[in-house]
């Protein structure tokens, strides 16, 4: 684990929780971390490439981590997505920064 | 029967550039796409988004890239079957393939190039348990013919441009239009939102927000929908209607291609390790985002490269034993199938000594 890495927990769609080491120096977002660790089948997550246009990377935030404020496009996409909860966010809109240390999320079901 | 040299499935950037590269080799192309217009994801999902990694274009809008690719391919007179999904493929005794769409349109070609990107775009269906039984009996996910709704009652659900635009359009066609959205705010263009507000104040559109349709009711056909407004005391009520049109955008699926006997890996079509992007079925190629091989990168520029190599292989397949020498367009120009000719002016720029 490098100095610039953070620890996060991701529960996949099968209910398996993974302890993940995520880099903060590669401009990665949570959706890209999920893809790089292959925690969801290719083609079922990050379908639009990370433009907040598909909700395939929707996740439920289980920790009290202070997240970046939701922008209009993310809010709008979630308003049309399925399986949305109060703690829903789009993984593609959560950048991996040192502030995300300890983040705990669960991937929303594929829809 | 539509006959061509290369039948391209998918009219996104990779498919469109294939037309150009095939044209240089005097091969004609025909494209099939489930969407009603060419351009794939670029024109469907993000036409106004800039792309920064197209060589030679420091910045280009996705929609403009599509327009440019269409312009570039125009001289090679591609044919298009749009708004139809490639459904089946049958190999013929002469080695050609017949591809039939969901609407029964048949196409025949010695080479099939699947450039399907993420797959065909299917409507995202709301999570309503009994909705499938009402499909085509009052529940529609696309509006193909607005006249179907003349003097009928229509409920539209969704918060994007499609929901707004069709609500506006059908206000003058249907006897009653109800627009239901989960939020008070809409995601569509500002002028569309304002128009809906105006039509609401004129009594031409019933607007129910924040709310969602949670059930469809009827005997053999749609007779009403159950609407939930959880923040109100009277949580659920019925809106009587003849049609329910959920417009929640599109989601790409590999679709029927997945049943063609092609080797699938990670929701993509496996090809022969970047040799010429042929699949496990000789004569069927897969290029662009739809394929996978070691080292694959899902980038438009890689799709262009794959299309170029694929065309060389397709040429050899269609013209076995025929010699071909790679030519530079700068030197040999371009002869369009439409009779046009493009070439650089003949002049000595600099001599090699």
Short mmCIF file of C-alpha atoms in Angstrom, two decimals:
data_model
loop_
_atom_site.label_atom_id
_atom_site.label_comp_id
_atom_site.label_asym_id
_atom_site.label_seq_id
_atom_site.Cartn_x
_atom_site.Cartn_y
_atom_site.Cartn_z
CA UNK A 1 0.00 0.00 0.00
CA UNK A 2 1.42 3.34 -1.08
CA UNK A 3 1.23 6.51 0.95
CA UNK A 4 -1.32 8.00 -1.44
CA UNK A 5 -3.66 4.97 -1.29
CA UNK A 6 -6.85 4.78 0.75
CA UNK A 7 -8.84 1.88 2.20
CA UNK A 8 -12.47 1.46 1.24
CA UNK A 9 -15.02 -1.35 1.55
CA UNK A 10 -17.23 -2.34 -1.38
CA UNK A 11 -20.00 -4.91 -1.13
CA UNK A 12 -20.71 -6.39 -4.56
CA UNK A 13 -24.07 -7.43 -5.99
CA UNK A 14 -23.60 -10.95 -4.64
CA UNK A 15 -23.33 -9.57 -1.11
CA UNK A 16 -19.59 -10.19 -0.79
CA UNK A 17 -17.66 -7.38 0.92
CA UNK A 18 -14.21 -6.54 -0.45
CA UNK A 19 -11.49 -4.56 1.30
CA UNK A 20 -10.10 -2.40 -1.46
CA UNK A 21 -6.96 -0.31 -1.67
CA UNK A 22 -7.70 2.59 -3.99
CA UNK A 23 -5.16 5.04 -5.40
CA UNK A 24 -5.82 8.75 -4.98
CA UNK A 25 -3.19 9.88 -7.50
CA UNK A 26 -4.73 8.45 -10.67
CA UNK A 27 -7.86 10.58 -11.04
CA UNK A 28 -10.02 7.51 -10.50
CA UNK A 29 -13.61 7.51 -9.39
CA UNK A 30 -15.41 4.80 -7.44
CA UNK A 31 -16.97 3.27 -10.57
CA UNK A 32 -13.52 2.90 -12.12
CA UNK A 33 -12.20 1.29 -8.95
CA UNK A 34 -15.05 -1.25 -9.10
CA UNK A 35 -14.19 -1.97 -12.73
CA UNK A 36 -10.47 -2.21 -12.14
CA UNK A 37 -11.01 -4.78 -9.36
CA UNK A 38 -13.65 -6.52 -11.52
CA UNK A 39 -16.24 -6.44 -8.72
CA UNK A 40 -19.07 -6.38 -11.26
CA UNK A 41 -19.23 -8.03 -14.69
CA UNK A 42 -17.93 -5.87 -17.53
CA UNK A 43 -20.84 -4.25 -19.32
CA UNK A 44 -22.96 -4.01 -16.18
CA UNK A 45 -21.23 -1.05 -14.57
CA UNK A 46 -19.96 2.24 -15.96
CA UNK A 47 -21.94 1.65 -19.14
CA UNK A 48 -21.95 5.33 -20.17
CA UNK A 49 -18.28 5.69 -19.31
CA UNK A 50 -18.81 7.86 -16.25
CA UNK A 51 -20.96 10.72 -17.50
CA UNK A 52 -23.81 10.31 -14.98
CA UNK A 53 -26.00 9.15 -17.83
CA UNK A 54 -26.91 5.59 -16.98
CA UNK A 55 -26.98 4.85 -13.22
CA UNK A 56 -25.32 1.47 -13.78
CA UNK A 57 -22.78 2.44 -11.08
CA UNK A 58 -25.40 3.39 -8.49
CA UNK A 59 -24.28 2.48 -4.98
CA UNK A 60 -25.54 2.91 -1.44
CA UNK A 61 -23.21 4.80 0.88
CA UNK A 62 -23.09 3.00 4.23
CA UNK A 63 -20.45 5.12 5.98
CA UNK A 64 -20.69 8.70 7.22
CA UNK A 65 -17.91 9.78 4.87
CA UNK A 66 -18.32 13.38 3.73
CA UNK A 67 -18.85 13.06 -0.01
CA UNK A 68 -18.59 15.68 -2.75
CA UNK A 69 -21.88 17.52 -3.15
CA UNK A 70 -24.26 16.03 -5.67
CA UNK A 71 -24.33 17.96 -8.95
CA UNK A 72 -27.45 18.52 -11.06
CA UNK A 73 -26.71 15.78 -13.59
CA UNK A 74 -26.20 13.14 -10.90
CA UNK A 75 -29.34 14.20 -9.06
CA UNK A 76 -31.32 14.14 -12.29
CA UNK A 77 -30.06 10.69 -13.24
CA UNK A 78 -30.90 9.28 -9.82
CA UNK A 79 -34.37 10.76 -10.10
CA UNK A 80 -34.99 8.42 -13.03
CA UNK A 81 -33.01 5.42 -11.81
CA UNK A 82 -34.48 2.32 -10.21
CA UNK A 83 -33.79 0.89 -6.74
CA UNK A 84 -32.92 4.38 -5.48
CA UNK A 85 -32.58 4.93 -1.74
CA UNK A 86 -31.87 7.95 0.45
CA UNK A 87 -28.16 7.05 0.47
CA UNK A 88 -27.86 6.42 -3.27
CA UNK A 89 -24.98 7.97 -5.19
CA UNK A 90 -23.44 7.37 -8.60
CA UNK A 91 -20.00 5.82 -8.21
CA UNK A 92 -18.71 7.69 -11.24
CA UNK A 93 -19.26 10.98 -9.42
CA UNK A 94 -17.23 10.04 -6.34
CA UNK A 95 -13.55 10.77 -6.92
CA UNK A 96 -10.95 8.83 -4.98
CA UNK A 97 -9.36 11.45 -2.75
CA UNK A 98 -7.71 11.14 0.68
CA UNK A 99 -11.03 12.31 2.20
CA UNK A 100 -12.64 9.05 1.01
CA UNK A 101 -10.55 6.96 3.44
CA UNK A 102 -12.89 4.51 5.19
CA UNK A 103 -15.69 4.83 2.63
CA UNK A 104 -18.14 1.91 2.75
CA UNK A 105 -20.52 1.31 -0.14
CA UNK A 106 -22.82 -1.41 -1.49
CA UNK A 107 -23.42 -1.72 -5.23
CA UNK A 108 -27.07 -1.30 -6.20
CA UNK A 109 -28.71 -4.16 -8.12
CA UNK A 110 -28.30 -4.16 -11.88
CA UNK A 111 -31.36 -2.75 -13.63
CA UNK B 1 -33.28 -8.50 -50.20
CA UNK B 2 -30.63 -5.82 -49.63
CA UNK B 3 -27.25 -6.99 -50.97
CA UNK B 4 -23.90 -5.44 -50.16
CA UNK B 5 -20.22 -6.30 -49.70
CA UNK B 6 -19.91 -5.55 -45.98
CA UNK B 7 -22.98 -5.54 -43.78
CA UNK B 8 -22.24 -3.39 -40.74
CA UNK B 9 -24.31 -3.85 -37.61
CA UNK B 10 -24.16 -0.59 -35.71
CA UNK B 11 -24.00 2.93 -37.13
CA UNK B 12 -21.81 4.48 -34.47
CA UNK B 13 -18.39 6.06 -35.13
CA UNK B 14 -16.65 2.73 -35.80
CA UNK B 15 -19.38 1.53 -38.16
CA UNK B 16 -19.43 4.83 -40.04
CA UNK B 17 -15.64 4.91 -40.46
CA UNK B 18 -15.78 1.33 -41.76
CA UNK B 19 -17.79 2.67 -44.71
CA UNK B 20 -14.92 5.00 -45.61
CA UNK B 21 -12.15 2.42 -45.26
CA UNK B 22 -14.18 -0.15 -47.20
CA UNK B 23 -14.87 2.47 -49.88
CA UNK B 24 -11.15 2.96 -50.45
CA UNK B 25 -11.05 -0.74 -51.27
CA UNK B 26 -14.08 -0.42 -53.60
CA UNK B 27 -16.29 -2.33 -51.18
CA UNK B 28 -19.87 -1.19 -50.60
CA UNK B 29 -21.43 -1.11 -47.16
CA UNK B 30 -24.89 -1.20 -45.66
CA UNK B 31 -25.54 -0.41 -41.99
CA UNK B 32 -28.24 -1.63 -39.62
CA UNK B 33 -28.97 0.21 -36.40
CA UNK B 34 -31.72 -0.14 -33.81
CA UNK B 35 -31.74 3.62 -33.31
CA UNK B 36 -33.70 5.80 -35.74
CA UNK B 37 -30.59 7.83 -36.64
CA UNK B 38 -26.91 7.14 -37.28
CA UNK B 39 -24.29 8.03 -34.68
CA UNK B 40 -24.68 5.42 -31.95
CA UNK B 41 -23.94 6.53 -28.40
CA UNK B 42 -22.43 9.78 -29.63
CA UNK B 43 -25.69 11.09 -31.03
CA UNK B 44 -28.02 9.23 -28.67
CA UNK B 45 -26.37 9.78 -25.30
CA UNK B 46 -24.02 12.73 -25.44
CA UNK B 47 -24.13 14.74 -28.68
CA UNK B 48 -23.15 17.94 -26.86
CA UNK B 49 -20.24 16.45 -24.91
CA UNK B 50 -16.72 17.26 -26.09
CA UNK B 51 -14.31 14.45 -26.95
CA UNK B 52 -10.62 15.23 -26.54
CA UNK B 53 -8.83 12.13 -27.80
CA UNK B 54 -9.71 12.02 -31.49
CA UNK B 55 -6.41 12.46 -33.35
CA UNK B 56 -6.24 15.79 -35.12
CA UNK B 57 -9.16 17.23 -33.15
CA UNK B 58 -8.07 18.96 -29.94
CA UNK B 59 -11.77 19.06 -29.10
CA UNK B 60 -14.82 17.86 -30.98
CA UNK B 61 -18.44 17.52 -29.89
CA UNK B 62 -19.70 13.94 -30.13
CA UNK B 63 -22.55 15.05 -32.38
CA UNK B 64 -20.17 16.92 -34.68
CA UNK B 65 -17.90 13.89 -34.91
CA UNK B 66 -20.88 11.86 -36.09
CA UNK B 67 -21.77 14.52 -38.67
CA UNK B 68 -18.17 14.57 -39.93
CA UNK B 69 -18.05 10.78 -40.21
CA UNK B 70 -21.33 10.76 -42.14
CA UNK B 71 -19.94 13.45 -44.45
CA UNK B 72 -16.70 11.48 -44.92
CA UNK B 73 -18.56 8.29 -45.80
CA UNK B 74 -21.22 9.92 -48.00
CA UNK B 75 -19.17 9.59 -51.22
CA UNK B 76 -19.22 5.82 -50.78
CA UNK B 77 -23.02 5.79 -50.74
CA UNK B 78 -23.74 3.57 -47.76
CA UNK B 79 -27.20 2.13 -47.33
CA UNK B 80 -29.00 2.34 -44.00
CA UNK B 81 -31.62 0.24 -42.27
CA UNK B 82 -32.42 2.39 -39.24
CA UNK B 83 -34.83 1.80 -36.38
CA UNK B 84 -34.49 -1.95 -36.82
CA UNK B 85 -32.51 -4.44 -34.78
CA UNK B 86 -30.43 -7.20 -36.35
CA UNK B 87 -32.16 -10.30 -35.08
CA UNK B 88 -30.86 -13.42 -36.83
CA UNK B 89 -27.95 -14.50 -39.02
CA UNK B 90 -27.99 -17.48 -41.38
CA UNK B 91 -24.95 -18.72 -43.24
CA UNK B 92 -25.68 -19.65 -46.86
CA UNK B 93 -24.12 -22.43 -48.94
CA UNK B 94 -22.25 -19.85 -51.02
CA UNK B 95 -20.53 -18.55 -47.88
CA UNK B 96 -22.60 -15.38 -47.60
CA UNK B 97 -24.72 -14.41 -44.63
CA UNK B 98 -28.36 -13.36 -44.49
CA UNK B 99 -29.14 -11.06 -41.59
CA UNK B 100 -32.81 -10.42 -40.80
CA UNK B 101 -34.04 -7.60 -38.60
CA UNK B 102 -36.87 -7.63 -36.07
CA UNK B 103 -39.05 -6.09 -38.78
CA UNK B 104 -38.21 -8.81 -41.28
CA UNK B 105 -35.87 -6.79 -43.51
CA UNK B 106 -33.35 -9.18 -45.06
CA UNK B 107 -29.74 -8.29 -45.92
CA UNK B 108 -27.16 -10.46 -47.68
CA UNK B 109 -23.39 -10.01 -47.64
CA UNK B 110 -20.22 -12.10 -47.78
CA UNK B 111 -18.90 -10.22 -44.74
CA UNK B 112 -20.68 -9.10 -41.57
CA UNK B 113 -18.97 -6.52 -39.36
CA UNK B 114 -20.51 -6.15 -35.92
CA UNK B 115 -19.80 -2.62 -34.71
CA UNK B 116 -22.53 -2.65 -32.13
CA UNK B 117 -20.78 -0.63 -29.43
CA UNK B 118 -22.45 -1.34 -26.12
CA UNK B 119 -25.21 -3.20 -27.93
CA UNK B 120 -28.63 -2.19 -29.10
CA UNK B 121 -30.39 0.39 -26.99
CA UNK B 122 -33.40 -1.05 -25.23
CA UNK B 123 -35.92 0.97 -23.22
CA UNK B 124 -35.39 0.94 -19.47
CA UNK B 125 -38.53 -0.59 -18.05
CA UNK B 126 -39.95 0.53 -14.71
CA UNK B 127 -39.97 -2.03 -11.93
CA UNK B 128 -43.70 -2.78 -12.10
CA UNK B 129 -44.50 -6.44 -11.55
CA UNK B 130 -47.28 -6.86 -14.11
CA UNK B 131 -46.09 -4.42 -16.77
CA UNK B 132 -44.94 -7.08 -19.26
CA UNK B 133 -48.50 -8.43 -19.63
CA UNK B 134 -49.68 -5.01 -20.84
CA UNK B 135 -46.87 -4.43 -23.36
CA UNK B 136 -48.43 -3.68 -26.77
CA UNK B 137 -51.82 -3.62 -25.02
CA UNK B 138 -51.57 -0.02 -23.92
CA UNK B 139 -48.02 0.03 -22.55
CA UNK B 140 -45.47 1.33 -25.04
CA UNK B 141 -41.83 2.30 -24.44
CA UNK B 142 -41.41 4.07 -27.80
CA UNK B 143 -43.81 6.33 -29.65
CA UNK B 144 -43.69 5.15 -33.23
CA UNK B 145 -46.94 6.59 -34.57
CA UNK B 146 -48.46 9.50 -32.61
CA UNK B 147 -51.78 8.98 -34.43
CA UNK B 148 -52.31 5.86 -32.31
CA UNK B 149 -53.02 8.24 -29.42
CA UNK B 150 -55.50 10.52 -31.19
CA UNK B 151 -58.44 11.23 -28.89
CA UNK B 152 -57.10 8.70 -26.35
CA UNK B 153 -56.07 9.21 -22.74
CA UNK B 154 -52.31 8.96 -22.22
CA UNK B 155 -50.13 8.78 -19.10
CA UNK B 156 -46.44 9.53 -19.65
CA UNK B 157 -43.87 8.80 -16.96
CA UNK B 158 -40.35 10.22 -16.83
CA UNK B 159 -38.42 13.42 -16.28
CA UNK B 160 -36.15 13.81 -19.29
CA UNK B 161 -36.45 15.39 -22.72
CA UNK B 162 -38.42 12.49 -24.21
CA UNK B 163 -41.12 12.66 -21.54
CA UNK B 164 -41.39 16.44 -21.87
CA UNK B 165 -41.30 16.56 -25.66
CA UNK B 166 -43.91 13.83 -26.13
CA UNK B 167 -46.18 15.36 -23.48
CA UNK B 168 -46.05 18.63 -25.41
CA UNK B 169 -46.64 16.93 -28.75
CA UNK B 170 -49.47 14.70 -27.58
CA UNK B 171 -51.25 17.59 -25.86
CA UNK B 172 -52.64 18.43 -29.30
CA UNK B 173 -53.35 14.81 -30.26
CA UNK B 174 -54.61 12.92 -27.22
CA UNK B 175 -57.86 13.68 -25.42
CA UNK B 176 -55.98 13.80 -22.12
CA UNK B 177 -52.25 13.85 -21.27
CA UNK B 178 -50.95 13.18 -17.77
CA UNK B 179 -47.23 13.57 -17.04
CA UNK B 180 -45.93 11.88 -13.90
CA UNK B 181 -42.41 12.40 -12.54
CA UNK B 182 -40.66 11.38 -9.37
CA UNK B 183 -39.35 14.90 -8.72
CA UNK B 184 -40.71 18.41 -9.07
CA UNK B 185 -37.69 19.30 -11.21
CA UNK B 186 -37.27 18.03 -14.75
CA UNK B 187 -34.04 17.09 -16.49
CA UNK B 188 -35.01 18.35 -19.94
CA UNK B 189 -34.35 21.52 -21.89
CA UNK B 190 -35.53 24.68 -20.14
CA UNK B 191 -37.87 25.73 -22.96
CA UNK B 192 -39.55 22.29 -22.86
CA UNK B 193 -40.06 22.59 -19.11
CA UNK B 194 -41.55 26.06 -19.56
CA UNK B 195 -43.82 24.81 -22.35
CA UNK B 196 -45.12 21.99 -20.13
CA UNK B 197 -45.82 24.53 -17.38
CA UNK B 198 -47.70 26.68 -19.87
CA UNK B 199 -49.76 23.71 -21.11
CA UNK B 200 -50.47 22.74 -17.51
CA UNK B 201 -51.82 26.23 -16.74
CA UNK B 202 -53.99 25.97 -19.89
CA UNK B 203 -55.36 22.66 -18.64
CA UNK B 204 -53.90 20.73 -21.58
CA UNK B 205 -51.54 18.61 -19.47
CA UNK B 206 -52.13 17.12 -16.04
CA UNK B 207 -48.86 17.28 -14.13
CA UNK B 208 -48.42 15.00 -11.13
CA UNK B 209 -45.15 15.44 -9.20
CA UNK B 210 -43.44 14.15 -7.14
CA UNK B 211 -45.05 10.81 -7.82
CA UNK B 212 -44.52 7.51 -9.55
CA UNK B 213 -46.59 4.86 -11.23
CA UNK B 214 -46.48 1.71 -9.13
CA UNK B 215 -49.00 -0.50 -10.91
CA UNK B 216 -50.93 -0.92 -14.17
CA UNK B 217 -54.54 -2.06 -14.08
CA UNK B 218 -56.89 -3.39 -16.74
CA UNK B 219 -58.46 -6.47 -18.29
CA UNK B 220 -56.42 -7.48 -21.34
CA UNK B 221 -55.51 -3.84 -21.97
CA UNK B 222 -54.50 -0.80 -19.98
CA UNK B 223 -57.44 0.86 -18.22
CA UNK B 224 -55.54 2.82 -15.60
CA UNK B 225 -52.38 3.23 -13.56
CA UNK B 226 -51.89 3.35 -9.80
CA UNK B 227 -49.96 6.44 -8.76
CA UNK B 228 -48.11 6.82 -5.49
CA UNK B 229 -47.45 10.19 -3.88
CA UNK B 230 -45.81 9.04 -0.69
CA UNK B 231 -45.56 12.50 0.88
CA UNK B 232 -49.34 12.99 0.78
CA UNK B 233 -51.84 11.64 3.29
CA UNK B 234 -53.81 9.94 0.52
CA UNK B 235 -50.83 8.00 -0.75
CA UNK B 236 -52.20 6.09 -3.71
CA UNK B 237 -54.81 6.83 -6.36
CA UNK B 238 -55.82 5.64 -9.80
CA UNK B 239 -55.50 7.61 -13.02
CA UNK B 240 -57.73 6.17 -15.73
CA UNK B 241 -55.97 5.95 -19.08
CA UNK B 242 -55.88 4.10 -22.39
CA UNK B 243 -52.08 4.20 -22.71
CA UNK B 244 -49.15 4.20 -20.30
CA UNK B 245 -45.85 5.32 -21.81
CA UNK B 246 -42.85 5.03 -19.48
CA UNK B 247 -39.94 7.04 -20.90
CA UNK B 248 -36.96 6.29 -18.67
CA UNK B 249 -34.27 6.41 -21.28
CA UNK B 250 -32.39 3.62 -22.98
CA UNK B 251 -30.05 0.97 -21.76
CA UNK B 252 -27.65 -0.88 -24.04
CA UNK B 253 -27.89 -4.65 -24.28
CA UNK B 254 -25.96 -7.05 -26.50
CA UNK B 255 -29.36 -8.37 -27.55
CA UNK B 256 -29.99 -11.08 -30.14
CA UNK B 257 -26.35 -11.01 -31.30
CA UNK B 258 -25.57 -12.91 -28.11
CA UNK B 259 -27.46 -15.89 -29.62
CA UNK B 260 -25.56 -16.02 -32.91
CA UNK B 261 -23.08 -18.64 -31.74
CA UNK B 262 -20.34 -16.09 -31.26
CA UNK B 263 -17.86 -16.54 -28.46
CA UNK B 264 -18.83 -14.06 -25.73
CA UNK B 265 -16.51 -12.96 -22.96
CA UNK B 266 -17.22 -10.20 -20.42
CA UNK B 267 -20.37 -9.16 -22.29
CA UNK B 268 -18.32 -8.57 -25.43
CA UNK B 269 -17.55 -10.59 -28.57
CA UNK B 270 -14.23 -12.37 -28.48
CA UNK B 271 -12.06 -11.83 -31.56
CA UNK B 272 -8.77 -13.29 -32.74
CA UNK B 273 -6.34 -11.27 -30.66
CA UNK B 274 -6.25 -8.14 -32.82
CA UNK B 275 -5.12 -10.02 -35.96
CA UNK B 276 -8.04 -8.87 -38.09
CA UNK B 277 -10.88 -8.83 -35.49
CA UNK B 278 -12.56 -11.91 -36.91
CA UNK B 279 -14.85 -13.81 -34.52
CA UNK B 280 -15.05 -17.58 -34.10
CA UNK B 281 -17.35 -17.57 -37.16
CA UNK B 282 -15.23 -16.90 -40.30
CA UNK B 283 -16.65 -13.96 -42.20
CA UNK B 284 -18.16 -12.33 -39.14
CA UNK B 285 -15.97 -9.64 -37.60
CA UNK B 286 -16.44 -7.57 -34.45
CA UNK B 287 -14.91 -4.10 -34.14
CA UNK B 288 -15.07 -1.23 -31.68
CA UNK B 289 -16.48 -1.36 -28.17
CA UNK B 290 -18.40 -4.57 -28.86
CA UNK B 291 -15.30 -6.77 -29.08
CA UNK B 292 -12.73 -8.03 -26.62
CA UNK B 293 -9.18 -9.33 -26.91
CA UNK B 294 -6.07 -9.11 -24.74
CA UNK B 295 -5.12 -5.46 -24.41
CA UNK B 296 -8.47 -4.18 -25.66
CA UNK B 297 -9.19 -0.50 -25.09
CA UNK B 298 -12.72 0.78 -25.55
CA UNK B 299 -11.81 4.01 -27.32
CA UNK B 300 -13.24 5.50 -30.50
CA UNK B 301 -9.76 5.88 -31.97
CA UNK B 302 -9.12 2.16 -31.42
CA UNK B 303 -12.40 1.42 -33.20
CA UNK B 304 -11.12 3.36 -36.22
CA UNK B 305 -7.92 1.31 -36.26
CA UNK B 306 -9.83 -1.95 -35.91
CA UNK B 307 -12.18 -0.97 -38.75
CA UNK B 308 -9.20 -0.27 -41.03
CA UNK B 309 -7.52 -3.63 -40.43
CA UNK B 310 -10.84 -5.46 -40.63
CA UNK B 311 -11.53 -4.00 -44.09
CA UNK B 312 -8.20 -5.31 -45.39
CA UNK B 313 -9.12 -8.80 -44.22
CA UNK B 314 -12.65 -8.46 -45.61
CA UNK B 315 -11.16 -7.47 -48.99
CA UNK B 316 -9.08 -10.64 -49.09
CA UNK B 317 -12.11 -12.71 -48.13
CA UNK B 318 -14.27 -11.16 -50.83
CA UNK B 319 -11.45 -11.16 -53.43
CA UNK B 320 -9.38 -14.28 -52.65
CA UNK B 321 -5.95 -14.26 -54.23
CA UNK B 322 -6.35 -10.72 -55.56
CA UNK B 323 -3.28 -8.58 -54.98
CA UNK B 324 -3.75 -5.29 -53.22
CA UNK B 325 -1.20 -2.62 -52.42
CA UNK B 326 -1.89 -0.13 -49.67
CA UNK B 327 -2.40 3.32 -51.15
CA UNK B 328 -2.21 6.74 -49.56
CA UNK B 329 -5.19 8.99 -50.17
CA UNK B 330 -2.72 11.88 -50.46
CA UNK B 331 -1.24 10.17 -53.52
CA UNK B 332 -4.11 8.33 -55.15
CA UNK B 333 -7.01 10.52 -54.07
CA UNK B 334 -10.49 9.13 -53.51
CA UNK B 335 -12.95 7.92 -56.11
CA UNK B 336 -16.43 8.03 -54.63
CA UNK B 337 -19.12 5.60 -55.72
CA UNK B 338 -21.19 8.68 -56.48
CA UNK B 339 -18.82 9.62 -59.33
CA UNK B 340 -16.96 12.20 -57.30
CA UNK B 341 -13.17 12.39 -57.27
CA UNK B 342 -11.01 14.02 -54.66
CA UNK B 343 -7.29 14.47 -55.20
CA UNK B 344 -4.55 16.80 -54.16
CA UNK B 345 -3.33 19.26 -56.83
CA UNK B 346 -0.32 17.95 -58.74
CA UNK B 347 2.70 20.07 -57.83
CA UNK B 348 6.26 19.44 -56.77
CA UNK B 349 6.45 20.43 -53.16
CA UNK B 350 10.01 19.38 -52.54
CA UNK B 351 12.32 17.04 -54.42
CA UNK B 352 14.09 14.13 -52.75
CA UNK B 353 17.78 14.37 -53.64
#
